[in-house]
Amino acid sequence: MPELPEVETIRRQLNSLLAGKKIRSVKVSLPKMVKLNLGKFKKIVVGAKIICVLRRAKILIVELSNDWSMLVHLKMSGRLIFRRKREKLQEHDTKWNHLIYEFFDGSRLFHNDLRQFGYVKLVKSAELAEFFKKEKLGPEPLEKDFTLEDFAAILKKRPNAKIKQFLMDPQNIAGIGNIYSDEILFFAGVHPLRRTCELKSAEIKKIFGGIKKILAEALKLHGSSDNDYLDALGRKGDYVPQLKVYGREGEKCKKCGGIIARLKIGGRSAHFCPACQALRPSRQ
DNA sequence: TATATTGTTACACC
DNA sequence: TGGTGTAACAATAT
């Protein structure tokens, strides 16, 4: 389930692996993943050179030499796995494979996606800013210019939202999904059902600190491989042992020894410690 | 066999 | 209008 730390890990790897490579061919076996006419897609992509790989929210931006950029979203089960020429393929290189990019040096990039929710689209590089403006995405949480004041201001715009859902909405803050929203709220000691308007400033500060800290630490360990996630080299992330609540229902809280609970919020499961994250704020 | 899973969006409703 | 809530998408594990 790639969230910001996972997608950013892949971006960094692909940026150094693919920059300068020229695309010799693209094989598409699941056309619905490509959000434009397939013939047009191939015509633009084949023969183009990759300049760099960027990211906005969970969207990878592959900038091409011909003034076009490929936008790739992995949604929940997508993978982009790079293999050098003659490098031995693993089972996950070939299973659920929907697109294969081959480069002139014989290396390949495999885009596979078990649930088939991901996509590839093309946008003129000059129109990227306009494109993302239309998407109305929230700020990049790890950027230095995302401040506590920004966070408080965005919270104010959604006074009735439950904090768990607020954190997961990419139009509020980009890049946070189910795993890290649970972890951020545990770090902050805030119950996932709390309404944003009733949060005290100390709690807002703690959640903000949690966003920065948890995402940065997860990125450092190359993300979490709960079930599907693999990076561009086909490797798992190392953050799962650091998870305090996500996927730990019924297990002991690492802080207080209480039992981790799970709640359904907006069709998603929220994991939390009922003792460390009380529904009613403490009175001091 | 029924249910849970996941990110995002389309859509209904007020 | 916009804010909010829910279903849908798909293939798997349990």
mmCIF file of N, CA and C in Angstrom, chain A residues 18-104:
data_model
loop_
_atom_site.group_PDB
_atom_site.id
_atom_site.type_symbol
_atom_site.label_atom_id
_atom_site.label_comp_id
_atom_site.label_asym_id
_atom_site.label_seq_id
_atom_site.Cartn_x
_atom_site.Cartn_y
_atom_site.Cartn_z
ATOM 1 N N LEU A 18 16.666 5.520 -13.931
ATOM 2 C CA LEU A 18 16.104 5.743 -15.267
ATOM 3 C C LEU A 18 16.583 7.001 -15.976
ATOM 4 N N ALA A 19 17.117 7.957 -15.220
ATOM 5 C CA ALA A 19 17.501 9.222 -15.863
ATOM 6 C C ALA A 19 18.479 8.958 -17.005
ATOM 7 N N GLY A 20 18.152 9.482 -18.178
ATOM 8 C CA GLY A 20 19.023 9.315 -19.341
ATOM 9 C C GLY A 20 18.678 8.114 -20.203
ATOM 10 N N LYS A 21 17.833 7.219 -19.699
ATOM 11 C CA LYS A 21 17.481 6.036 -20.501
ATOM 12 C C LYS A 21 16.434 6.381 -21.555
ATOM 13 N N LYS A 22 16.561 5.710 -22.712
ATOM 14 C CA LYS A 22 15.645 5.945 -23.809
ATOM 15 C C LYS A 22 14.741 4.727 -23.971
ATOM 16 N N ILE A 23 13.443 4.987 -24.142
ATOM 17 C CA ILE A 23 12.464 3.895 -24.187
ATOM 18 C C ILE A 23 12.429 3.284 -25.591
ATOM 19 N N ARG A 24 12.704 1.969 -25.672
ATOM 20 C CA ARG A 24 12.700 1.286 -26.968
ATOM 21 C C ARG A 24 11.305 0.771 -27.315
ATOM 22 N N SER A 25 10.590 0.255 -26.280
ATOM 23 C CA SER A 25 9.246 -0.269 -26.548
ATOM 24 C C SER A 25 8.419 -0.276 -25.270
ATOM 25 N N VAL A 26 7.108 -0.307 -25.433
ATOM 26 C CA VAL A 26 6.197 -0.465 -24.299
ATOM 27 C C VAL A 26 5.231 -1.572 -24.655
ATOM 28 N N LYS A 27 5.085 -2.536 -23.741
ATOM 29 C CA LYS A 27 4.118 -3.601 -23.966
ATOM 30 C C LYS A 27 2.977 -3.391 -22.977
ATOM 31 N N VAL A 28 1.762 -3.297 -23.496
ATOM 32 C CA VAL A 28 0.604 -3.059 -22.630
ATOM 33 C C VAL A 28 -0.347 -4.244 -22.738
ATOM 34 N N SER A 29 -0.529 -4.967 -21.629
ATOM 35 C CA SER A 29 -1.448 -6.100 -21.689
ATOM 36 C C SER A 29 -2.763 -5.811 -20.980
ATOM 37 N N LEU A 30 -2.864 -4.657 -20.314
ATOM 38 C CA LEU A 30 -4.135 -4.256 -19.691
ATOM 39 C C LEU A 30 -4.391 -2.790 -20.058
ATOM 40 N N PRO A 31 -5.019 -2.581 -21.215
ATOM 41 C CA PRO A 31 -5.154 -1.215 -21.754
ATOM 42 C C PRO A 31 -5.876 -0.239 -20.835
ATOM 43 N N LYS A 32 -6.780 -0.724 -19.976
ATOM 44 C CA LYS A 32 -7.532 0.233 -19.138
ATOM 45 C C LYS A 32 -6.641 0.977 -18.137
ATOM 46 N N MET A 33 -5.429 0.476 -17.903
ATOM 47 C CA MET A 33 -4.513 1.190 -17.005
ATOM 48 C C MET A 33 -3.990 2.470 -17.651
ATOM 49 N N VAL A 34 -4.028 2.521 -18.966
ATOM 50 C CA VAL A 34 -3.523 3.700 -19.687
ATOM 51 C C VAL A 34 -4.702 4.622 -19.992
ATOM 52 N N LYS A 35 -4.662 5.834 -19.426
ATOM 53 C CA LYS A 35 -5.829 6.722 -19.490
ATOM 54 C C LYS A 35 -5.834 7.617 -20.726
ATOM 55 N N LEU A 36 -5.411 7.070 -21.847
ATOM 56 C CA LEU A 36 -5.560 7.770 -23.113
ATOM 57 C C LEU A 36 -5.466 6.728 -24.210
ATOM 58 N N ASN A 37 -5.760 7.148 -25.417
ATOM 59 C CA ASN A 37 -5.688 6.255 -26.564
ATOM 60 C C ASN A 37 -4.337 5.538 -26.600
ATOM 61 N N LEU A 38 -4.390 4.215 -26.710
ATOM 62 C CA LEU A 38 -3.174 3.407 -26.601
ATOM 63 C C LEU A 38 -2.158 3.724 -27.705
ATOM 64 N N GLY A 39 -2.664 3.925 -28.920
ATOM 65 C CA GLY A 39 -1.782 4.253 -30.035
ATOM 66 C C GLY A 39 -1.049 5.566 -29.795
ATOM 67 N N LYS A 40 -1.800 6.550 -29.318
ATOM 68 C CA LYS A 40 -1.222 7.862 -29.028
ATOM 69 C C LYS A 40 -0.184 7.743 -27.907
ATOM 70 N N PHE A 41 -0.534 6.970 -26.891
ATOM 71 C CA PHE A 41 0.375 6.763 -25.755
ATOM 72 C C PHE A 41 1.717 6.205 -26.229
ATOM 73 N N LYS A 42 1.644 5.150 -27.042
ATOM 74 C CA LYS A 42 2.887 4.517 -27.507
ATOM 75 C C LYS A 42 3.686 5.455 -28.402
ATOM 76 N N LYS A 43 2.978 6.179 -29.227
ATOM 77 C CA LYS A 43 3.643 7.077 -30.162
ATOM 78 C C LYS A 43 4.453 8.142 -29.411
ATOM 79 N N ILE A 44 3.888 8.617 -28.305
ATOM 80 C CA ILE A 44 4.571 9.663 -27.545
ATOM 81 C C ILE A 44 5.715 9.101 -26.704
ATOM 82 N N VAL A 45 5.476 7.921 -26.126
ATOM 83 C CA VAL A 45 6.429 7.394 -25.153
ATOM 84 C C VAL A 45 7.623 6.694 -25.811
ATOM 85 N N VAL A 46 7.349 5.907 -26.841
ATOM 86 C CA VAL A 46 8.438 5.156 -27.466
ATOM 87 C C VAL A 46 9.397 6.117 -28.168
ATOM 88 N N GLY A 47 10.673 5.955 -27.868
ATOM 89 C CA GLY A 47 11.691 6.825 -28.454
ATOM 90 C C GLY A 47 12.045 8.010 -27.570
ATOM 91 N N ALA A 48 11.233 8.249 -26.526
ATOM 92 C CA ALA A 48 11.514 9.380 -25.631
ATOM 93 C C ALA A 48 12.589 8.989 -24.621
ATOM 94 N N LYS A 49 13.301 10.013 -24.170
ATOM 95 C CA LYS A 49 14.322 9.796 -23.146
ATOM 96 C C LYS A 49 13.774 10.280 -21.809
ATOM 97 N N ILE A 50 14.130 9.589 -20.736
ATOM 98 C CA ILE A 50 13.655 10.006 -19.419
ATOM 99 C C ILE A 50 14.618 11.035 -18.841
ATOM 100 N N ILE A 51 14.060 12.193 -18.467
ATOM 101 C CA ILE A 51 14.878 13.272 -17.913
ATOM 102 C C ILE A 51 15.050 13.070 -16.405
ATOM 103 N N CYS A 52 13.934 12.895 -15.712
ATOM 104 C CA CYS A 52 13.987 12.722 -14.260
ATOM 105 C C CYS A 52 12.652 12.188 -13.773
ATOM 106 N N VAL A 53 12.625 11.759 -12.517
ATOM 107 C CA VAL A 53 11.385 11.276 -11.916
ATOM 108 C C VAL A 53 11.084 12.132 -10.697
ATOM 109 N N LEU A 54 9.913 12.751 -10.705
ATOM 110 C CA LEU A 54 9.488 13.628 -9.613
ATOM 111 C C LEU A 54 8.269 13.020 -8.933
ATOM 112 N N ARG A 55 7.734 13.707 -7.924
ATOM 113 C CA ARG A 55 6.555 13.197 -7.226
ATOM 114 C C ARG A 55 5.704 14.348 -6.712
ATOM 115 N N ARG A 56 4.405 14.174 -6.772
ATOM 116 C CA ARG A 56 3.471 15.087 -6.097
ATOM 117 C C ARG A 56 2.412 14.206 -5.475
ATOM 118 N N ALA A 57 2.201 14.329 -4.174
ATOM 119 C CA ALA A 57 1.312 13.427 -3.429
ATOM 120 C C ALA A 57 1.782 11.992 -3.676
ATOM 121 N N LYS A 58 0.886 11.091 -4.065
ATOM 122 C CA LYS A 58 1.326 9.712 -4.333
ATOM 123 C C LYS A 58 1.507 9.471 -5.819
ATOM 124 N N ILE A 59 1.591 10.549 -6.588
ATOM 125 C CA ILE A 59 1.706 10.422 -8.035
ATOM 126 C C ILE A 59 3.159 10.591 -8.472
ATOM 127 N N LEU A 60 3.673 9.613 -9.222
ATOM 128 C CA LEU A 60 5.024 9.714 -9.773
ATOM 129 C C LEU A 60 4.955 10.450 -11.096
ATOM 130 N N ILE A 61 5.904 11.343 -11.319
ATOM 131 C CA ILE A 61 5.954 12.145 -12.539
ATOM 132 C C ILE A 61 7.243 11.800 -13.271
ATOM 133 N N VAL A 62 7.112 11.127 -14.410
ATOM 134 C CA VAL A 62 8.292 10.771 -15.196
ATOM 135 C C VAL A 62 8.404 11.786 -16.325
ATOM 136 N N GLU A 63 9.387 12.662 -16.193
ATOM 137 C CA GLU A 63 9.519 13.720 -17.188
ATOM 138 C C GLU A 63 10.297 13.207 -18.394
ATOM 139 N N LEU A 64 9.698 13.370 -19.578
ATOM 140 C CA LEU A 64 10.310 12.871 -20.808
ATOM 141 C C LEU A 64 10.966 14.012 -21.585
ATOM 142 N N SER A 65 11.823 13.602 -22.530
ATOM 143 C CA SER A 65 12.591 14.588 -23.304
ATOM 144 C C SER A 65 11.741 15.325 -24.334
ATOM 145 N N ASN A 66 10.518 14.827 -24.595
ATOM 146 C CA ASN A 66 9.712 15.403 -25.673
ATOM 147 C C ASN A 66 8.615 16.352 -25.172
ATOM 148 N N ASP A 67 8.840 16.957 -24.016
ATOM 149 C CA ASP A 67 7.896 17.915 -23.423
ATOM 150 C C ASP A 67 6.648 17.267 -22.825
ATOM 151 N N TRP A 68 6.616 15.938 -22.781
ATOM 152 C CA TRP A 68 5.515 15.255 -22.106
ATOM 153 C C TRP A 68 6.011 14.687 -20.790
ATOM 154 N N SER A 69 5.074 14.491 -19.839
ATOM 155 C CA SER A 69 5.379 13.794 -18.593
ATOM 156 C C SER A 69 4.388 12.668 -18.406
ATOM 157 N N MET A 70 4.902 11.528 -17.971
ATOM 158 C CA MET A 70 4.029 10.390 -17.642
ATOM 159 C C MET A 70 3.683 10.479 -16.167
ATOM 160 N N LEU A 71 2.409 10.425 -15.854
ATOM 161 C CA LEU A 71 1.987 10.390 -14.456
ATOM 162 C C LEU A 71 1.585 8.966 -14.122
ATOM 163 N N VAL A 72 2.189 8.423 -13.072
ATOM 164 C CA VAL A 72 1.897 7.047 -12.682
ATOM 165 C C VAL A 72 1.374 7.034 -11.256
ATOM 166 N N HIS A 73 0.174 6.480 -11.069
ATOM 167 C CA HIS A 73 -0.369 6.300 -9.720
ATOM 168 C C HIS A 73 -0.452 4.811 -9.425
ATOM 169 N N LEU A 74 0.117 4.401 -8.291
ATOM 170 C CA LEU A 74 0.147 2.967 -7.959
ATOM 171 C C LEU A 74 -1.088 2.549 -7.170
ATOM 172 N N LYS A 75 -1.909 3.547 -6.742
ATOM 173 C CA LYS A 75 -3.082 3.263 -5.900
ATOM 174 C C LYS A 75 -2.671 2.297 -4.790
ATOM 175 N N MET A 76 -3.394 1.192 -4.567
ATOM 176 C CA MET A 76 -2.994 0.414 -3.387
ATOM 177 C C MET A 76 -2.087 -0.759 -3.638
ATOM 178 N N SER A 77 -2.064 -1.296 -4.836
ATOM 179 C CA SER A 77 -1.262 -2.515 -5.015
ATOM 180 C C SER A 77 -0.316 -2.438 -6.196
ATOM 181 N N GLY A 78 -0.058 -1.241 -6.708
ATOM 182 C CA GLY A 78 0.834 -1.118 -7.855
ATOM 183 C C GLY A 78 2.303 -1.230 -7.476
ATOM 184 N N ARG A 79 3.084 -1.713 -8.410
ATOM 185 C CA ARG A 79 4.543 -1.791 -8.210
ATOM 186 C C ARG A 79 5.231 -1.378 -9.496
ATOM 187 N N LEU A 80 6.375 -0.736 -9.352
ATOM 188 C CA LEU A 80 7.236 -0.454 -10.502
ATOM 189 C C LEU A 80 8.574 -1.088 -10.178
ATOM 190 N N ILE A 81 8.915 -2.138 -10.913
ATOM 191 C CA ILE A 81 10.136 -2.867 -10.581
ATOM 192 C C ILE A 81 11.095 -2.842 -11.762
ATOM 193 N N PHE A 82 12.323 -2.424 -11.463
ATOM 194 C CA PHE A 82 13.345 -2.254 -12.490
ATOM 195 C C PHE A 82 14.277 -3.459 -12.515
ATOM 196 N N ARG A 83 14.563 -3.955 -13.723
ATOM 197 C CA ARG A 83 15.532 -5.050 -13.865
ATOM 198 C C ARG A 83 16.518 -4.729 -14.974
ATOM 199 N N ARG A 84 17.786 -4.939 -14.677
ATOM 200 C CA ARG A 84 18.817 -4.711 -15.694
ATOM 201 C C ARG A 84 18.741 -5.771 -16.775
ATOM 202 N N LYS A 85 19.452 -5.523 -17.873
ATOM 203 C CA LYS A 85 19.523 -6.500 -18.964
ATOM 204 C C LYS A 85 20.017 -7.840 -18.418
ATOM 205 N N ARG A 86 19.284 -8.877 -18.750
ATOM 206 C CA ARG A 86 19.632 -10.248 -18.349
ATOM 207 C C ARG A 86 19.547 -10.488 -16.844
ATOM 208 N N GLU A 87 19.083 -9.491 -16.071
ATOM 209 C CA GLU A 87 18.903 -9.729 -14.632
ATOM 210 C C GLU A 87 17.790 -10.744 -14.456
ATOM 211 N N LYS A 88 17.994 -11.671 -13.531
ATOM 212 C CA LYS A 88 17.023 -12.743 -13.339
ATOM 213 C C LYS A 88 15.685 -12.164 -12.851
ATOM 214 N N LEU A 89 14.597 -12.584 -13.456
ATOM 215 C CA LEU A 89 13.283 -12.086 -13.051
ATOM 216 C C LEU A 89 12.762 -12.870 -11.859
ATOM 217 N N GLN A 90 12.050 -12.176 -10.987
ATOM 218 C CA GLN A 90 11.390 -12.831 -9.863
ATOM 219 C C GLN A 90 9.941 -13.090 -10.245
ATOM 220 N N GLU A 91 9.268 -13.883 -9.411
ATOM 221 C CA GLU A 91 7.867 -14.192 -9.709
ATOM 222 C C GLU A 91 7.035 -12.910 -9.794
ATOM 223 N N HIS A 92 7.315 -11.939 -8.880
ATOM 224 C CA HIS A 92 6.502 -10.727 -8.868
ATOM 225 C C HIS A 92 6.829 -9.791 -10.033
ATOM 226 N N ASP A 93 7.876 -10.080 -10.802
ATOM 227 C CA ASP A 93 8.135 -9.286 -12.003
ATOM 228 C C ASP A 93 7.149 -9.645 -13.104
ATOM 229 N N THR A 94 6.684 -10.871 -13.072
ATOM 230 C CA THR A 94 5.861 -11.340 -14.185
ATOM 231 C C THR A 94 4.398 -11.517 -13.811
ATOM 232 N N LYS A 95 4.118 -11.618 -12.508
ATOM 233 C CA LYS A 95 2.737 -11.825 -12.086
ATOM 234 C C LYS A 95 1.995 -10.490 -12.045
ATOM 235 N N TRP A 96 0.764 -10.466 -12.500
ATOM 236 C CA TRP A 96 -0.086 -9.265 -12.519
ATOM 237 C C TRP A 96 0.574 -8.129 -13.289
ATOM 238 N N ASN A 97 1.343 -8.499 -14.275
ATOM 239 C CA ASN A 97 2.075 -7.490 -15.016
ATOM 240 C C ASN A 97 1.221 -6.903 -16.119
ATOM 241 N N HIS A 98 1.115 -5.592 -16.164
ATOM 242 C CA HIS A 98 0.230 -4.954 -17.142
ATOM 243 C C HIS A 98 0.971 -4.074 -18.134
ATOM 244 N N LEU A 99 2.102 -3.540 -17.741
ATOM 245 C CA LEU A 99 2.909 -2.745 -18.672
ATOM 246 C C LEU A 99 4.380 -3.108 -18.489
ATOM 247 N N ILE A 100 5.081 -3.247 -19.604
ATOM 248 C CA ILE A 100 6.531 -3.447 -19.535
ATOM 249 C C ILE A 100 7.196 -2.409 -20.440
ATOM 250 N N TYR A 101 8.054 -1.590 -19.850
ATOM 251 C CA TYR A 101 8.837 -0.629 -20.618
ATOM 252 C C TYR A 101 10.210 -1.253 -20.843
ATOM 253 N N GLU A 102 10.653 -1.245 -22.105
ATOM 254 C CA GLU A 102 12.010 -1.734 -22.379
ATOM 255 C C GLU A 102 12.865 -0.575 -22.855
ATOM 256 N N PHE A 103 14.084 -0.494 -22.331
ATOM 257 C CA PHE A 103 14.983 0.604 -22.698
ATOM 258 C C PHE A 103 16.028 0.119 -23.695
ATOM 259 N N PHE A 104 16.705 1.071 -24.335
ATOM 260 C CA PHE A 104 17.661 0.709 -25.392
ATOM 261 C C PHE A 104 18.876 -0.033 -24.850
#
